[in-house]
Short mmCIF file of C-alpha atoms in Angstrom, two decimals:
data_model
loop_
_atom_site.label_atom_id
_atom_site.label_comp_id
_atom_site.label_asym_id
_atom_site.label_seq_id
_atom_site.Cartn_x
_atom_site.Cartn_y
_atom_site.Cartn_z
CA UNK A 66 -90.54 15.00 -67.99
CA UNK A 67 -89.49 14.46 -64.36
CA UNK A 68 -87.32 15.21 -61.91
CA UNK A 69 -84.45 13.37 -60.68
CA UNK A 70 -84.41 13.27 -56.77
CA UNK A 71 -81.65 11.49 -55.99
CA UNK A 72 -78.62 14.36 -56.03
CA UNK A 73 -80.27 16.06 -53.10
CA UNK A 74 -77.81 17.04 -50.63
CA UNK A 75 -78.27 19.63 -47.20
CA UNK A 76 -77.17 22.85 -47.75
CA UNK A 77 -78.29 25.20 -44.83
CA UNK A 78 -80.57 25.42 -42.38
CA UNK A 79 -82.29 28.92 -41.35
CA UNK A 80 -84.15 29.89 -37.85
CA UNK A 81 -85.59 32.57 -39.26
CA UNK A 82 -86.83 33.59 -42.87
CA UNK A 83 -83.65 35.81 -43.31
CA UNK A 84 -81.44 32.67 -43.39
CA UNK A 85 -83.36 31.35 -45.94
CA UNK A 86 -81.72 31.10 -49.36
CA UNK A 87 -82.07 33.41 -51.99
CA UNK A 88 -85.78 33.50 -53.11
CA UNK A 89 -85.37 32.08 -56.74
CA UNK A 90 -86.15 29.48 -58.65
CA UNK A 91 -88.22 26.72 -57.13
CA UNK A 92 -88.88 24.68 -53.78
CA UNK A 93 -91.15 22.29 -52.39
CA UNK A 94 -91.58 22.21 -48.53
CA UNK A 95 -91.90 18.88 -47.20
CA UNK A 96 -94.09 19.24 -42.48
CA UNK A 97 -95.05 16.83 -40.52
CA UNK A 98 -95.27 16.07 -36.80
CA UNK A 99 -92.45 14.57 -34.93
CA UNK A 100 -93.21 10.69 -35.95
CA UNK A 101 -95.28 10.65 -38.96
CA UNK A 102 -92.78 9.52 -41.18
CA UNK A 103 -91.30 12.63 -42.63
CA UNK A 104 -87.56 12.03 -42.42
CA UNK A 105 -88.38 8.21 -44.14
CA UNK A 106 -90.36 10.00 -46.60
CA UNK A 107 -87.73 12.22 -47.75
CA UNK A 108 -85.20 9.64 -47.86
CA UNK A 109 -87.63 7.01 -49.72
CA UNK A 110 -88.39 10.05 -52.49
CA UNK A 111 -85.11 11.05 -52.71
CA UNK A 112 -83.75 7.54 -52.99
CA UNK A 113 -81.22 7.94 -50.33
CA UNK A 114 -80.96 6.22 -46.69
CA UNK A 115 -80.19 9.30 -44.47
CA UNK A 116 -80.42 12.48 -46.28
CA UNK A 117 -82.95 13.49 -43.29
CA UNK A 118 -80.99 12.78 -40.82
CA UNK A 119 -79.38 16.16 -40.45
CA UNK A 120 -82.49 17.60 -39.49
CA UNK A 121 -82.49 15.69 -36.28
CA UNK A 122 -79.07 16.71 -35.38
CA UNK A 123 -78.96 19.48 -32.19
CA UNK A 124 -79.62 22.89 -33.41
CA UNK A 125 -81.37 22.08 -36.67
CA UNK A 126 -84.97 20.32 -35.37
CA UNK A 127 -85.91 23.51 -35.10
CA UNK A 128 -84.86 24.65 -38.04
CA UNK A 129 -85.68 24.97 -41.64
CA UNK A 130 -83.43 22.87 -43.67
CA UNK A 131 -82.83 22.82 -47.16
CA UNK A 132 -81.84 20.26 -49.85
CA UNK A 133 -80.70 21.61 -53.14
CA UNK A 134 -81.65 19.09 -55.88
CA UNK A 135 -79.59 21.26 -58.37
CA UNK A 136 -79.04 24.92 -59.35
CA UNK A 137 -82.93 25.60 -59.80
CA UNK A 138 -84.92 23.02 -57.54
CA UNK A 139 -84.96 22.57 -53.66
CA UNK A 140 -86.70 20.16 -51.16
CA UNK A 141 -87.09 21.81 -47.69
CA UNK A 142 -87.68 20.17 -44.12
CA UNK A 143 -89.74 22.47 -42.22
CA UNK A 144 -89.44 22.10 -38.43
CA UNK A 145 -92.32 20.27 -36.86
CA UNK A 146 -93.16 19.52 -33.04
CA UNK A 147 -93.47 16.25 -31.14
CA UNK A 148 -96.69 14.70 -29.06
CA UNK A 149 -95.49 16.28 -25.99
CA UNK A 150 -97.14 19.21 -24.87
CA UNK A 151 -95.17 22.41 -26.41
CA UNK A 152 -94.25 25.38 -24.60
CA UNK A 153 -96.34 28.53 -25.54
CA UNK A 154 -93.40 29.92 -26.10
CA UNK A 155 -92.28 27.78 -28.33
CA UNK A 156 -95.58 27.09 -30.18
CA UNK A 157 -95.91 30.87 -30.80
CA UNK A 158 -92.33 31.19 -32.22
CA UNK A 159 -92.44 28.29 -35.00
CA UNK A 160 -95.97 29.47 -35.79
CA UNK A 161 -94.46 33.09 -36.78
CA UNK A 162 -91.57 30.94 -38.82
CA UNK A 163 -94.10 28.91 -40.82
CA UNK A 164 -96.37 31.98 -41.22
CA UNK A 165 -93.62 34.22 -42.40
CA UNK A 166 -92.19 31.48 -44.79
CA UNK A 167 -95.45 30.18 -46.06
CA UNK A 168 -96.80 33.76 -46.26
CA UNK A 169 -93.66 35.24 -48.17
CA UNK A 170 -91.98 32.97 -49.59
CA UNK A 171 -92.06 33.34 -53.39
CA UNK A 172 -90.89 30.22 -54.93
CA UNK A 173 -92.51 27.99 -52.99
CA UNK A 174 -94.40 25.51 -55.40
CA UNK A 175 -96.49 23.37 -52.97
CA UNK A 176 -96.04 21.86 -49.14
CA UNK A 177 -96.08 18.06 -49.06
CA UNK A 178 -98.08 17.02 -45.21
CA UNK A 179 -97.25 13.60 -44.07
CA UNK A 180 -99.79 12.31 -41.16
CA UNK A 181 -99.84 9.09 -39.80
CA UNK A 182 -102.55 7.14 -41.35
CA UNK A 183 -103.53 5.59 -38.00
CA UNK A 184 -103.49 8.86 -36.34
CA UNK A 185 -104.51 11.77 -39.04
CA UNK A 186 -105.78 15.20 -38.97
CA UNK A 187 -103.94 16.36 -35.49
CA UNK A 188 -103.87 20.33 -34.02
CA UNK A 189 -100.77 20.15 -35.69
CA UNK A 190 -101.71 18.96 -39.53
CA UNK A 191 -104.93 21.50 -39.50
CA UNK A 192 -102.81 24.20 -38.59
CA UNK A 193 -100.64 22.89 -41.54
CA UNK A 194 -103.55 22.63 -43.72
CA UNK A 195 -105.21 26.22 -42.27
CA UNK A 196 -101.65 28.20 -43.03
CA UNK A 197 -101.71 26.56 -46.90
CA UNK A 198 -105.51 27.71 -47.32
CA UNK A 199 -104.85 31.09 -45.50
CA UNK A 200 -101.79 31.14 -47.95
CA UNK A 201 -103.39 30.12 -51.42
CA UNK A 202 -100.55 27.12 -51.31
CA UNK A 203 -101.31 23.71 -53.36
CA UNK A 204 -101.02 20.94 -50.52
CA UNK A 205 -100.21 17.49 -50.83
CA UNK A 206 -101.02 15.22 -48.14
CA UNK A 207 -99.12 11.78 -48.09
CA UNK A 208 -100.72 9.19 -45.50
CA UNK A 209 -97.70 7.64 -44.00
CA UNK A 210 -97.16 4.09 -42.73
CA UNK A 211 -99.87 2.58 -44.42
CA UNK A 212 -97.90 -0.54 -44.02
CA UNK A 213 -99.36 -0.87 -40.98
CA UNK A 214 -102.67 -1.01 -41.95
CA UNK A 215 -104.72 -3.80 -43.96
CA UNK A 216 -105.20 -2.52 -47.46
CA UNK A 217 -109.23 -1.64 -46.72
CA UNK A 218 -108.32 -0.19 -43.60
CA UNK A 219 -106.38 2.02 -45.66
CA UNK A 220 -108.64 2.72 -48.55
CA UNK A 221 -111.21 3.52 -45.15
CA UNK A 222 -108.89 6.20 -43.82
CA UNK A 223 -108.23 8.04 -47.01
CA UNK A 224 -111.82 8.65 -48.26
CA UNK A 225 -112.52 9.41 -44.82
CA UNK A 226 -109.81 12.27 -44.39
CA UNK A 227 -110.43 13.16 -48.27
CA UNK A 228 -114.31 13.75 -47.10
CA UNK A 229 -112.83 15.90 -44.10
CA UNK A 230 -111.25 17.79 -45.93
CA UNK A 231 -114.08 18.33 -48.51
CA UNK A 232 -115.08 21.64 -46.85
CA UNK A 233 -111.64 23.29 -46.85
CA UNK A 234 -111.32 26.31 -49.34
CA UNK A 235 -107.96 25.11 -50.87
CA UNK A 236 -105.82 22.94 -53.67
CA UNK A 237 -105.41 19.97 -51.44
CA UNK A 238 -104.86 16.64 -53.24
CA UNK A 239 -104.13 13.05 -50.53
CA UNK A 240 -102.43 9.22 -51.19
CA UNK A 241 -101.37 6.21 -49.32
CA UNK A 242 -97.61 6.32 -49.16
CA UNK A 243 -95.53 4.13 -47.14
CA UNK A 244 -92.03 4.45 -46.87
CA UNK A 245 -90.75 0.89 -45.90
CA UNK A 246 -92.91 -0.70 -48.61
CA UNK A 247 -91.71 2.07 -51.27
CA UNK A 248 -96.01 1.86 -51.62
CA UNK A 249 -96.94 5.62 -53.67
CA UNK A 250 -93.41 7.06 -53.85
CA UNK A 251 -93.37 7.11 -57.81
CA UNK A 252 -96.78 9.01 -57.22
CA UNK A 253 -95.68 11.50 -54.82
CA UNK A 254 -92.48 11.93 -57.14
CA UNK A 255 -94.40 12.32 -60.01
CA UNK A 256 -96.35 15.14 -58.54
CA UNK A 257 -93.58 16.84 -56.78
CA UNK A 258 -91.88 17.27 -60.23
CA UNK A 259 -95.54 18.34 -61.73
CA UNK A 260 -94.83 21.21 -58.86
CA UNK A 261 -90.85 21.69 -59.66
CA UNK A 262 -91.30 21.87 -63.51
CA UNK A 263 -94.29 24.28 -63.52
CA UNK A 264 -92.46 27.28 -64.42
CA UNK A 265 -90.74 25.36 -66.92
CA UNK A 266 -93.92 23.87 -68.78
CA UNK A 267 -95.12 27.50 -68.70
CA UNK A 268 -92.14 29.15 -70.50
CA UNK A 269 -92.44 26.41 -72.85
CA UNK A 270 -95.86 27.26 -73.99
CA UNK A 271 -95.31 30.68 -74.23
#
């Protein structure tokens, strides 16, 4: 069984965790720095050509946005920073957000990490990866635009980061994705509805 992607649609956005939608049913949470692909990502998963985009309009890149895939299941855009040099300020604010939501967040089934396969494992993705650890949340990291790379360059890159990550006390799983070549979206779709449906199987067996 899987889950259909394509009738996401936006439905709010929150600044704060008390915006955020009634804690129920079940949600995946979809970071990544400003650049690594996350808005094509969502789009290419979701089978739509600008779903994203309303998390780059003014007021909402800060944001967390949600997409309600129907009545039980949700894809959600957390708010990521650019390459720029952040403000303190600003750091310290989105890292109480994505602690509070991470941290309390009950139906939260998994975060989904794109990085840039030619520039992987910034400040930003270990923070990422340290909040899911700290957290006890399954992570899925997709390495984006791997178009861009010859396929053993590739191959190179993700046992390398997979090693890195060897050491790291938490349910972290990696692939090659690449948006513009539609290269591992069936596999990131297939375990973003593993995620989704878990609750389901469960009740099933019971």
């Amino acid at each position: 069984m899987a889950i259909n992607f394509q009738p996401a649609h936006y439905t709010i956005s929150a600044v704060e965790l008390s915006g955020c939608p009634e804690d129920s049913g079940a949600e995946i949470a979809f970071a990544g720095r400003s650049n690594a692909g996350k808005s094509s990502a969502l789009n290419a998963i979701t089978n739509q050509k600008s779903l994203a985009r309303v998390s780059k309009t003014p007021g909402r890149t800060q944001a967390i946005n949600y997409f309600d895939i129907d009545s039980e299941h949700r894809l959600v855009d957390l708010p990521g920073y650019g390459y720029a040099k952040v403000p303190e300020k600003m750091k310290k604010k989105w890292q109480k957000l994505m602690g509070d939501y991470l941290g309390q967040r009950k139906c939260l089934r998994g975060v989904v990490l794109m990085m840039d396969i030619r520039h992987p494992l910034t400040d930003f993705d270990q923070q990422m990866i340290d909040f899911c650890a700290e957290t006890n949340l399954p992570l899925h990291i997709l390495l984006t635009k791997t178009d861009k790379l010859k396929r053993g360059a590739a191959q190179n890159t993700l046992l390398k980061v997979t090693r890195d990550l060897e050491t790291v006390d938490a349910d972290i799983s990696i692939q090659l994705f690449s948006a513009t070549k539609k290269t591992g979206v069936d596999q990131a779709r297939a375990h973003l509805s593993e995620w989704l449906l878990s609750d389901s199987l469960i009740e099933e067996d019971e």
